[in-house]
Amino acid sequence: MNPILEIQGIRKSFSLKSGVFGRPDGAIHAVDGVDLMLFPNETLGLVGESGCGKTTLAKLILMLEAPDTGRIVFDGTDVFQARGDALRKIRRGMQVIFQDPFGSLNPRKKVKSIIEEPMTVHRTGSRQEIRDRAVELLAMVGLSPDMLKRYPHEFSGGQRQRICIARALAINPSLLICDEPVSALDVSIQAQVINLLVDLQSRLRLSYLFISHDLSVVGYISQRIAVMYRGRIVELASSQALFDRPLHPYTRCLMDAVPDPVPRSGASMPRPASAPGGQILGGAGCAYRAACARSRDECSREIPALRETEAGHLVACHRPE
Amino acid sequence: MTRAYTPGDQAVLEQQGASLLEIRDLHTHFFTPEGLVKALDGVDLSLKSGSTLGIVGESGCGKTVLALSILRLIPDPPGRIVQGRISFLGRDLLALDEVELRAIRGNKISMIFQEPMTSLNPVFTIGSQIAEVILLHQRQRAGTRKEALAASVDMLAMVGIPDPEKRAGDYPHQLSGGMCQRVMIAMAMACRPRLLIADEPTTALDVTTQAQILCLMNDLKEEIGTSIILVTHDLGIVAQVCQEVAVMYTGHVVEHAAAGEIFSHPLHPYTRGLMRSVPTLGARFRGEALYAIPGTVPTFKEMPKGCTFNTRCPEVMDICRSEYPPIFCPDRDHTVRCWRHRSA
């Protein structure tokens, strides 16, 4: 099967400025050589902590940032080479849902114009067709058509996220980038939105890149999961394999840190084995070595490459578990 | 590093096992232009000394208002505690005047908030912010500013901040979110409070940082003997760190029991729904849809008659639509506000 999205060696760094005149003072490698593939009708989870480059990667895919090097191929076309009609076609093919449903809807517009706007921009049909489609979309995300006349502030967080989903689906994309779509929602509402996303995927044959810091949500919704640490993919495997047998020490650390909703007999929390914070070690070598309990000399000499240790299970570590 | 603390705490330690905090029939209302909002509508709770109580619920169910009511920090107007009793170490907090309250806030009861970055003052160094608390409440321990600053360095070391002498001179913006939360904890613990109220202390943090902060709170609890009220929406955290759990919904405590009991025998349909809504790995590929509680938390304008959960409840009965359930106690130390458990 051909991948719908192929990311090849993508890099993006931001220069750090200091002082009054903002002289460049080093650089942050937000995305540092990422290769990923996403297949049709698949959900690929992307997990990692704040600052690891998840959102920058999403922005690169959506062409909201230009990469330093690397290629992104969507549906057979290199997105950074595409111009004119080809570019418009790509932009129609991928849509995004953001974390904050309060900040991502224009408060001055009614739901009707919010949902109709992408269709008007891409001229998907006559005015009547667009109007009918908006009603259809609202029904699809579980809202009633009379809500079209209302403003965003009249809705709860979960309902707003449904509006965001309806807007994203308006122009029939094949890829939906979900950047922490349920993180701002309460548990019961979160479950409703996750079920909606799962249902829409099977009905519309969508592909999701599902970005989240919540391992249980990602584990539930994704077929495969990529773990990102300081701009690199450190482990990539099917959800089942990743949770059964995490190979990278960082993945293990992340999993141990998630509080298990089953009470323990002893009252104390499991102590985090190693903290991924700590100083940023530059230069050659594994970025995780400062926090890693398993690090050896070789870890500071060479950056470990992402390699396949078992079928479909990739890890970037010199000494996988 | 430990220092000598006030002998007053000794007397309190002797009543171990007794209730540290008793809340009876607490009503906190907000008088807004849109109408009366009953944020707390008859809350009963008690906390044993040395215990950690988790308060769980979704946004808008009154968790934070409860935390703020204990410290009498409800903004008035529009809010007011209209009825009830909060007794802390035998004293009624609602009867105290502002001066007496100030001797308790930050000293006997302290609080940490969700947003560590915005809770710290950006124009003072973290060392001087901690010293301020000590100078305010514990003159006998550290009389001069210099002594208080030294004590604040000790506190920073205690919460595991590396190189505390140097960090004490830092401003909040120079620290990460996790470090700021450690500073908040150091500040809250500076006077060795009897009760720490933590309102979503780790929600803004990464999971690994969250685990460290929860561990730290647990360690300090054992070392200092502080009881903790932990307000959270994360059932995982409750399962890991709390001995007791109170589940809140629309201003009521709908279920209260020991943590082990509530996770193994949840009685209220809302508690069960919350537990089932947490996604688990692999459930989807076994073909199970994630359970979702239908609908949303009702706003004060659309509050249903009878049990406020009746519009979302899968086990609703006739009586639920007409009368709010009183507290039933089907098991020892397990209370629930649900008509389903009336018989017991």
XYZ file of C-alpha atoms in Angstrom:
665
model
C 0.000 0.000 0.000
C 1.267 3.448 -0.871
C 1.585 5.832 2.037
C -0.645 8.879 1.934
C 2.017 10.941 3.686
C 5.731 10.425 3.573
C 8.123 12.510 5.627
C 11.761 12.193 4.627
C 14.642 13.524 6.708
C 12.871 16.688 7.674
C 14.741 19.252 9.763
C 13.761 22.594 11.206
C 15.748 24.759 13.575
C 14.949 28.088 15.156
C 17.707 30.520 16.025
C 17.778 31.752 19.577
C 18.109 35.489 19.959
C 19.611 37.265 22.908
C 20.176 40.832 24.004
C 18.510 44.023 22.849
C 19.493 43.677 19.223
C 18.610 40.021 19.059
C 21.927 38.648 17.933
C 21.631 34.975 17.032
C 22.891 32.913 19.940
C 22.766 29.273 18.966
C 19.854 27.335 17.570
C 17.147 24.963 18.753
C 16.727 21.928 16.573
C 12.993 21.557 16.942
C 12.721 18.806 14.358
C 15.993 17.070 13.752
C 15.795 14.545 10.961
C 12.396 12.861 11.100
C 11.257 10.076 8.765
C 7.693 8.899 9.026
C 5.047 7.306 6.854
C 1.312 7.416 7.261
C -0.928 4.982 5.403
C -4.524 5.474 4.226
C -7.175 4.905 6.891
C -4.511 4.629 9.562
C -4.088 6.502 12.840
C -0.504 7.267 13.680
C -0.038 8.518 17.224
C 2.742 10.980 17.982
C 3.655 11.270 21.653
C 6.249 13.258 23.486
C 6.543 15.925 26.120
C 6.183 19.653 25.645
C 9.001 21.088 23.588
C 9.889 17.853 21.815
C 8.854 19.146 18.402
C 5.454 17.513 17.909
C 3.669 20.692 16.954
C 6.529 21.938 14.773
C 6.330 18.681 12.856
C 2.589 19.192 12.403
C 3.189 22.732 11.168
C 5.776 21.488 8.677
C 3.334 18.949 7.285
C 0.689 21.633 6.962
C 3.209 23.914 5.201
C 2.852 26.500 7.952
C 6.628 26.353 8.420
C 9.312 25.829 5.807
C 11.821 23.090 6.616
C 15.609 23.601 6.565
C 16.059 20.338 4.686
C 13.946 17.327 3.887
C 10.918 16.385 1.859
C 7.259 15.829 2.600
C 5.322 13.868 0.027
C 1.544 13.954 0.262
C -0.452 11.697 -2.035
C 2.480 11.415 -4.432
C 3.303 15.136 -4.618
C 6.216 16.922 -2.941
C 4.382 19.578 -0.923
C 7.185 22.131 -0.959
C 7.580 21.951 -4.737
C 3.883 22.146 -5.535
C 2.455 25.359 -7.002
C -0.908 26.488 -8.287
C -3.570 23.841 -8.684
C -1.374 21.063 -7.296
C -0.813 23.083 -4.125
C -4.512 23.815 -3.756
C -5.234 20.122 -4.108
C -2.778 19.326 -1.310
C -4.245 21.971 0.960
C -7.693 20.503 0.425
C -6.383 17.062 1.228
C -5.136 17.842 4.700
C -6.904 19.646 7.501
C -6.138 20.264 11.134
C -7.872 20.261 14.514
C -6.187 22.221 17.283
C -6.053 21.737 21.012
C -7.856 24.822 22.191
C -11.447 24.866 20.942
C -11.875 28.303 22.512
C -9.064 29.943 20.595
C -9.563 28.292 17.217
C -13.041 29.605 16.364
C -13.578 33.222 15.372
C -15.859 34.683 18.065
C -17.404 37.190 15.639
C -18.613 34.615 13.165
C -21.628 32.385 13.331
C -21.137 28.629 13.150
C -22.656 28.737 9.648
C -19.945 30.957 8.207
C -17.218 29.155 10.170
C -18.159 25.828 8.582
C -18.919 27.274 5.140
C -15.702 29.260 4.842
C -13.374 26.444 3.710
C -15.943 25.383 1.100
C -16.301 28.949 -0.181
C -12.530 29.378 -0.362
C -12.099 26.137 -2.283
C -15.269 26.693 -4.355
C -16.624 23.226 -3.751
C -20.105 24.000 -5.057
C -22.960 26.418 -5.475
C -24.235 28.433 -2.559
C -27.129 26.059 -2.021
C -24.853 23.030 -2.110
C -22.559 24.595 0.464
C -25.523 25.426 2.698
C -26.816 21.850 2.512
C -23.365 20.471 3.158
C -23.010 22.581 6.327
C -26.218 21.087 7.708
C -25.027 17.623 6.783
C -21.659 18.214 8.478
C -23.263 19.385 11.692
C -25.409 16.266 11.788
C -22.309 14.182 11.127
C -20.581 15.531 14.256
C -23.713 15.197 16.352
C -24.992 18.762 16.497
C -28.406 19.998 15.426
C -28.857 22.219 12.330
C -30.391 25.121 14.286
C -26.978 25.630 15.875
C -25.742 27.121 12.596
C -27.176 30.475 13.599
C -25.310 30.629 16.891
C -21.949 32.081 17.894
C -19.047 30.046 19.327
C -19.382 31.465 22.856
C -22.764 29.771 23.164
C -21.153 26.324 23.062
C -19.318 24.167 25.566
C -15.766 22.970 24.968
C -16.839 19.588 23.615
C -19.369 21.162 21.244
C -16.791 23.636 19.978
C -14.392 20.801 19.254
C -17.203 19.188 17.244
C -17.565 22.412 15.266
C -13.812 22.386 14.613
C -14.104 18.816 13.356
C -17.034 19.723 11.096
C -15.037 22.621 9.646
C -12.024 20.389 9.064
C -14.170 17.808 7.263
C -16.002 20.351 5.092
C -13.771 19.904 2.051
C -13.395 16.123 2.245
C -9.770 15.870 3.336
C -8.048 12.502 3.404
C -5.635 13.415 6.183
C -6.581 15.025 9.470
C -3.854 16.318 11.738
C -5.177 16.310 15.281
C -2.927 18.360 17.556
C -3.971 17.481 21.126
C -7.660 17.520 20.127
C -9.024 16.230 23.430
C -6.492 17.549 25.939
C -8.596 20.547 26.915
C -11.741 18.495 27.480
C -13.168 16.766 30.544
C -12.917 12.983 30.760
C -16.532 12.236 29.853
C -16.509 14.739 26.970
C -13.096 13.494 25.870
C -14.575 10.022 25.477
C -17.404 11.431 23.331
C -14.985 13.219 20.995
C -12.669 10.211 20.723
C -15.624 8.004 19.799
C -16.689 10.570 17.198
C -13.192 10.611 15.664
C -13.061 6.804 15.543
C -16.515 6.647 13.979
C -15.719 9.303 11.353
C -12.518 7.540 10.430
C -14.277 4.311 9.568
C -17.092 6.108 7.720
C -14.936 8.483 5.692
C -11.740 6.425 5.423
C -9.668 9.202 6.975
C -6.045 9.053 8.036
C -5.153 10.673 11.334
C -1.887 11.985 12.633
C -2.875 12.086 16.286
C -0.584 14.246 18.406
C -0.915 14.029 22.152
C 1.009 13.868 25.381
C -1.580 11.522 26.864
C -0.379 7.960 26.371
C -3.667 6.311 27.265
C -5.575 8.348 24.662
C -2.939 7.733 21.999
C -2.760 4.054 22.892
C -6.515 3.766 22.509
C -6.923 5.552 19.197
C -3.746 4.697 17.241
C -2.682 1.673 15.268
C 0.957 2.746 15.349
C 2.726 5.133 17.716
C 5.836 7.247 17.230
C 7.610 8.509 20.337
C 9.427 11.795 19.890
C 12.205 13.158 22.057
C 14.057 16.422 21.401
C 13.216 16.596 17.731
C 13.781 12.946 16.857
C 11.675 9.846 16.629
C 13.147 7.508 19.219
C 10.727 4.635 18.854
C 8.079 3.600 16.355
C 5.897 0.517 16.704
C 2.342 -0.756 16.696
C 0.429 0.360 19.808
C 0.280 -3.177 21.084
C 4.013 -3.795 20.658
C 4.934 -0.438 22.132
C 2.889 -0.958 25.277
C 3.809 -4.631 25.635
C 7.495 -4.169 25.154
C 8.836 -0.607 25.003
C 12.434 -0.774 23.793
C 13.651 2.772 24.284
C 14.448 3.793 27.885
C 12.609 7.080 27.323
C 9.431 5.319 26.228
C 9.634 3.176 29.331
C 10.125 6.277 31.481
C 7.060 7.914 29.909
C 4.933 4.846 30.515
C 6.036 4.463 34.106
C 5.111 8.074 34.739
C 1.479 7.691 33.691
C -0.581 7.218 36.842
C -2.432 3.942 36.576
C -6.143 4.269 37.366
C -6.030 1.125 39.476
C -5.147 1.809 43.086
C -2.022 0.343 44.549
C -1.876 -1.553 47.796
C 0.988 0.568 49.079
C 0.142 4.248 49.192
C 3.213 5.600 47.464
C 3.662 6.595 43.856
C 6.104 4.619 41.768
C 9.234 6.687 41.677
C 10.168 7.926 38.207
C 13.187 5.909 37.194
C 14.879 8.724 35.363
C 13.852 12.227 34.613
C 14.155 13.321 31.029
C 14.697 16.946 32.042
C 18.231 17.855 32.876
C 20.685 19.780 30.806
C 20.711 19.692 27.066
C 23.834 17.905 25.955
C 24.856 19.184 22.598
C 27.224 17.743 20.075
C 27.431 14.140 19.087
C 25.668 11.411 20.984
C 22.220 10.448 22.121
C 20.150 13.384 23.403
C 18.702 11.220 26.149
C 22.017 10.058 27.565
C 22.066 12.551 30.486
C 18.852 11.123 31.895
C 19.365 7.529 30.806
C 20.269 4.884 33.358
C 21.626 2.621 30.647
C 23.959 5.072 28.923
C 27.476 3.909 28.104
C 30.469 5.495 26.380
C 29.171 4.808 22.922
C 26.023 6.830 23.689
C 28.027 10.043 23.875
C 29.966 9.291 20.705
C 27.297 8.664 18.182
C 23.660 9.584 17.695
C 21.767 6.292 17.515
C 19.950 5.744 14.227
C 16.349 4.579 14.071
C 16.620 0.906 13.107
C 14.272 -2.017 12.972
C 14.928 -4.522 15.761
C 11.786 -6.579 15.245
C 9.326 -6.601 12.396
C 7.662 -3.181 12.438
C 9.317 -2.114 15.676
C 11.908 0.622 15.237
C 14.074 2.088 17.964
C 16.871 4.655 18.086
C 19.004 3.413 20.942
C 22.444 1.837 21.265
C 21.305 -0.327 24.120
C 17.570 -1.023 23.736
C 15.822 -2.793 26.603
C 17.517 20.058 56.126
C 15.201 20.320 59.103
C 14.954 23.152 61.544
C 13.233 23.523 64.862
C 9.566 24.230 64.375
C 6.948 25.701 66.641
C 5.952 23.448 69.531
C 2.280 24.106 68.826
C 2.311 21.429 66.163
C 3.254 18.816 68.723
C -0.102 19.020 70.427
C -1.773 18.531 67.101
C 0.281 15.492 66.245
C -1.115 13.859 69.370
C -4.608 13.905 67.995
C -3.543 11.762 65.048
C -6.486 9.958 63.665
C -8.914 12.633 64.766
C -10.564 14.747 62.120
C -8.373 17.583 60.996
C -11.043 19.212 58.918
C -14.804 18.862 59.163
C -17.086 20.435 56.608
C -20.791 20.328 57.353
C -23.582 21.349 54.997
C -21.530 23.966 53.206
C -23.333 26.199 50.721
C -21.347 28.664 48.634
C -23.471 30.709 46.270
C -22.595 33.209 43.587
C -25.003 36.078 43.016
C -24.449 36.886 39.359
C -26.419 39.185 37.068
C -27.718 36.076 35.272
C -29.011 34.578 38.478
C -28.079 32.595 41.548
C -25.390 29.965 41.037
C -25.236 27.359 43.761
C -21.593 26.373 43.307
C -21.635 24.361 46.523
C -25.032 23.075 47.516
C -24.601 21.230 50.790
C -21.163 19.644 50.994
C -20.213 17.346 53.853
C -16.650 16.139 54.117
C -14.153 15.196 56.751
C -10.441 14.685 56.524
C -8.406 12.597 58.942
C -5.043 13.861 60.049
C -2.219 12.546 57.901
C -4.487 11.464 55.066
C -4.656 12.489 51.421
C -8.137 13.217 50.123
C -8.716 13.356 46.392
C -11.545 15.525 45.106
C -12.555 14.386 41.641
C -14.998 15.754 39.132
C -15.321 17.548 35.842
C -14.921 21.268 35.351
C -17.753 23.268 36.822
C -18.660 20.748 39.505
C -17.417 22.919 42.370
C -14.016 21.411 43.187
C -12.133 24.682 43.104
C -14.905 26.595 44.869
C -14.698 24.043 47.677
C -10.928 24.504 47.939
C -11.289 28.280 47.964
C -14.147 28.149 50.477
C -11.958 26.324 53.004
C -9.477 29.183 52.887
C -12.301 31.739 52.677
C -10.888 33.068 49.415
C -14.222 33.276 47.610
C -14.437 36.717 45.973
C -17.272 38.633 47.642
C -19.148 39.943 45.693
C -20.335 37.948 43.769
C -19.723 34.873 45.925
C -20.671 34.158 49.514
C -20.645 31.196 51.877
C -24.284 31.332 52.872
C -24.542 28.363 55.179
C -22.513 25.630 56.820
C -19.566 25.007 59.069
C -15.891 24.403 58.371
C -14.058 23.348 61.488
C -10.322 23.056 61.351
C -8.575 21.701 64.457
C -11.746 22.403 66.374
C -12.067 26.053 65.296
C -14.828 27.270 63.035
C -13.082 28.936 60.103
C -16.261 30.724 59.099
C -16.367 32.560 62.436
C -12.847 33.997 62.201
C -12.137 37.587 61.311
C -9.676 38.693 58.647
C -6.721 39.024 61.081
C -7.236 35.561 62.549
C -7.619 34.144 59.081
C -4.339 35.599 57.951
C -2.599 33.717 60.758
C -3.985 30.494 59.300
C -3.629 31.061 55.564
C -0.203 30.084 54.335
C 0.704 29.024 57.866
C -1.627 26.242 59.021
C -3.391 25.763 55.701
C -1.645 26.551 52.457
C -2.557 26.150 48.859
C -0.908 25.483 45.527
C -2.525 26.230 42.213
C -2.665 24.791 38.736
C -0.580 27.422 36.942
C 2.803 27.614 38.647
C 4.061 30.251 36.233
C 1.268 32.725 36.916
C 1.040 32.062 40.648
C 4.528 33.374 41.329
C 5.304 37.079 41.351
C 7.475 37.792 38.314
C 9.342 40.762 39.831
C 10.702 39.109 42.973
C 13.299 36.361 43.244
C 11.959 32.999 44.308
C 14.127 33.072 47.445
C 12.583 36.322 48.627
C 9.068 35.077 47.855
C 9.580 32.071 50.114
C 11.283 34.222 52.762
C 8.246 36.509 52.793
C 6.033 33.651 53.974
C 8.462 32.740 56.750
C 8.882 36.352 57.890
C 5.141 36.810 57.942
C 4.233 33.749 59.956
C 7.261 32.458 61.783
C 9.142 35.364 63.298
C 10.382 33.192 66.161
C 11.978 30.791 63.685
C 13.641 33.322 61.474
C 13.612 36.822 62.856
C 15.718 38.606 60.296
C 15.500 38.724 56.560
C 18.850 37.017 56.325
C 17.701 34.084 58.441
C 14.505 33.829 56.439
C 16.473 33.737 53.204
C 18.645 30.957 54.612
C 15.491 29.081 55.565
C 14.131 29.513 52.073
C 17.308 27.986 50.631
C 16.706 24.995 52.925
C 13.175 24.723 51.592
C 14.414 24.795 47.990
C 16.859 22.001 48.806
C 14.029 20.056 50.413
C 11.884 20.142 47.274
C 14.816 18.887 45.235
C 15.930 21.989 43.379
C 19.576 21.538 42.418
C 22.024 24.229 43.493
C 19.516 25.960 45.825
C 21.768 28.837 46.942
C 22.105 30.008 43.382
C 18.524 29.267 42.321
C 17.158 31.310 45.254
C 18.309 34.414 43.387
C 16.481 33.452 40.196
C 13.274 34.998 38.953
C 10.308 32.795 38.047
C 10.800 33.232 34.299
C 14.231 31.622 34.574
C 12.706 28.328 35.728
C 10.758 25.627 33.910
C 7.144 24.807 34.767
C 8.116 21.820 36.892
C 10.705 23.855 38.777
C 8.155 26.637 39.375
C 5.750 24.100 40.824
C 8.517 22.894 43.163
C 8.997 26.499 44.268
C 5.247 26.796 44.882
C 5.411 23.649 47.003
C 8.447 24.973 48.886
C 6.521 28.157 49.596
C 3.415 26.274 50.668
C 5.429 23.976 52.917
C 7.666 26.703 54.385
C 5.581 26.968 57.551
C 4.980 23.241 57.847
C 1.211 23.561 57.390
C -1.236 21.064 58.825
C -3.191 21.039 55.618
C -2.097 21.528 52.031
C -4.742 22.170 49.408
C -3.428 21.402 45.938
C -5.731 22.497 43.122
C -4.768 20.541 39.979
C -1.067 20.895 40.853
C 0.218 18.853 37.928
C -2.297 19.516 35.165
C -0.013 21.959 33.365
C 3.020 19.648 33.581
C 4.414 16.802 31.499
C 3.813 13.253 32.726
C 7.364 12.639 33.882
C 7.458 15.963 35.734
C 4.026 15.171 37.141
C 5.315 11.895 38.578
C 8.204 13.718 40.244
C 5.934 16.389 41.754
C 3.467 13.795 43.069
C 6.335 11.845 44.618
C 7.649 14.996 46.201
C 4.267 15.850 47.704
C 4.039 12.345 49.106
C 7.514 12.531 50.634
C 6.834 15.887 52.236
C 3.560 14.606 53.583
C 5.340 11.779 55.390
C 8.203 13.964 56.557
C 6.161 16.894 57.811
C 2.895 15.129 58.542
C 0.784 17.442 56.435
C -2.618 16.274 55.285
C -3.409 16.931 51.655
C -6.545 17.763 49.742
C -5.774 17.054 46.111
C -8.200 18.503 43.600
C -7.884 16.753 40.261
C -9.801 15.429 37.294
C -7.317 12.595 36.737
C -8.478 9.300 38.224
C -5.003 7.849 37.715
C -3.477 10.376 40.088
C -6.174 9.714 42.650
C -5.562 5.974 42.464
C -1.864 6.462 42.999
C -1.655 9.027 45.780
C -4.950 9.312 47.660
C -6.251 7.320 50.598
C -9.734 8.799 50.364
C -11.777 9.991 47.418
C -14.709 12.378 47.176
C -16.473 12.591 43.825
C -18.203 15.894 43.146
C -21.003 16.708 40.731
C -22.896 20.024 40.444
C -21.873 21.269 43.863
C -22.496 18.066 45.788
C -20.218 15.330 47.001
C -22.018 12.415 45.357
C -19.733 9.657 46.623
C -17.107 9.445 49.334
C -15.067 6.408 50.346
C -11.588 5.024 50.791
C -9.646 4.962 47.513
C -9.423 1.172 47.325
C -13.141 0.856 48.005
C -14.241 3.440 45.465
C -12.169 1.921 42.670
C -13.270 -1.639 43.383
C -16.932 -0.855 44.232
C -17.974 2.435 42.692
C -21.647 2.959 43.571
C -22.739 6.221 41.980
C -23.489 5.950 38.243
C -21.449 9.127 37.692
C -18.381 7.645 39.381
C -18.756 4.478 37.316
C -19.152 6.511 34.139
C -16.028 8.517 34.878
C -14.019 5.357 35.441
C -15.249 3.736 32.269
C -14.493 6.862 30.203
C -10.744 6.522 30.690
C -9.362 4.955 27.504
C -7.302 1.828 27.887
C -4.936 0.357 25.400
C -6.198 -2.259 23.064
C -9.873 -1.866 24.046
C -10.610 -0.407 20.625
C -9.068 -3.318 18.788
C -11.146 -5.722 20.799
C -14.035 -3.863 19.208
C -15.148 -2.055 22.337
C -16.272 1.535 21.901
C -15.085 3.833 24.629
C -17.825 4.452 27.163
C -18.929 8.077 27.211
C -21.336 9.644 29.677
C -24.011 11.134 27.417
C -24.637 14.880 27.466
C -22.777 17.514 29.421
C -22.705 18.902 32.948
C -25.877 21.028 33.226
C -25.385 24.756 33.665
C -27.103 26.422 36.599
C -29.891 27.618 34.316
C -30.788 24.141 33.116
C -30.302 22.318 36.433
C -32.802 19.448 36.392
C -35.306 18.926 39.169
C -34.507 16.083 41.543
C -31.115 14.431 41.179
C -28.933 16.707 39.033
C -27.437 13.685 37.270
C -30.819 12.357 36.119
C -30.489 13.664 32.546
C -27.269 11.708 31.972
C -27.873 8.712 34.212
C -28.339 5.280 32.594
C -30.099 3.932 35.705
C -32.560 6.751 36.278
C -35.759 5.984 38.221
C -38.943 7.994 38.817
C -37.916 9.264 42.207
C -34.666 10.664 40.729
C -36.715 13.139 38.705
C -38.520 14.574 41.689
C -36.235 14.557 44.720
C -32.542 15.105 45.313
C -31.147 12.032 47.069
C -29.919 12.411 50.663
C -26.703 10.775 51.803
C -26.986 6.998 51.967
C -24.411 4.873 53.689
C -24.666 1.392 52.196
C -21.319 0.400 53.654
C -19.232 1.534 56.562
C -17.311 4.653 55.533
C -18.827 4.615 52.085
C -21.421 7.287 51.419
C -23.316 7.942 48.223
C -26.051 10.297 47.064
C -28.034 7.981 44.809
C -31.560 6.604 45.170
C -30.389 3.254 43.810
C -28.655 2.616 47.125
C -31.550 3.601 49.356
C -32.441 0.095 50.509
C -29.090 -0.498 52.166
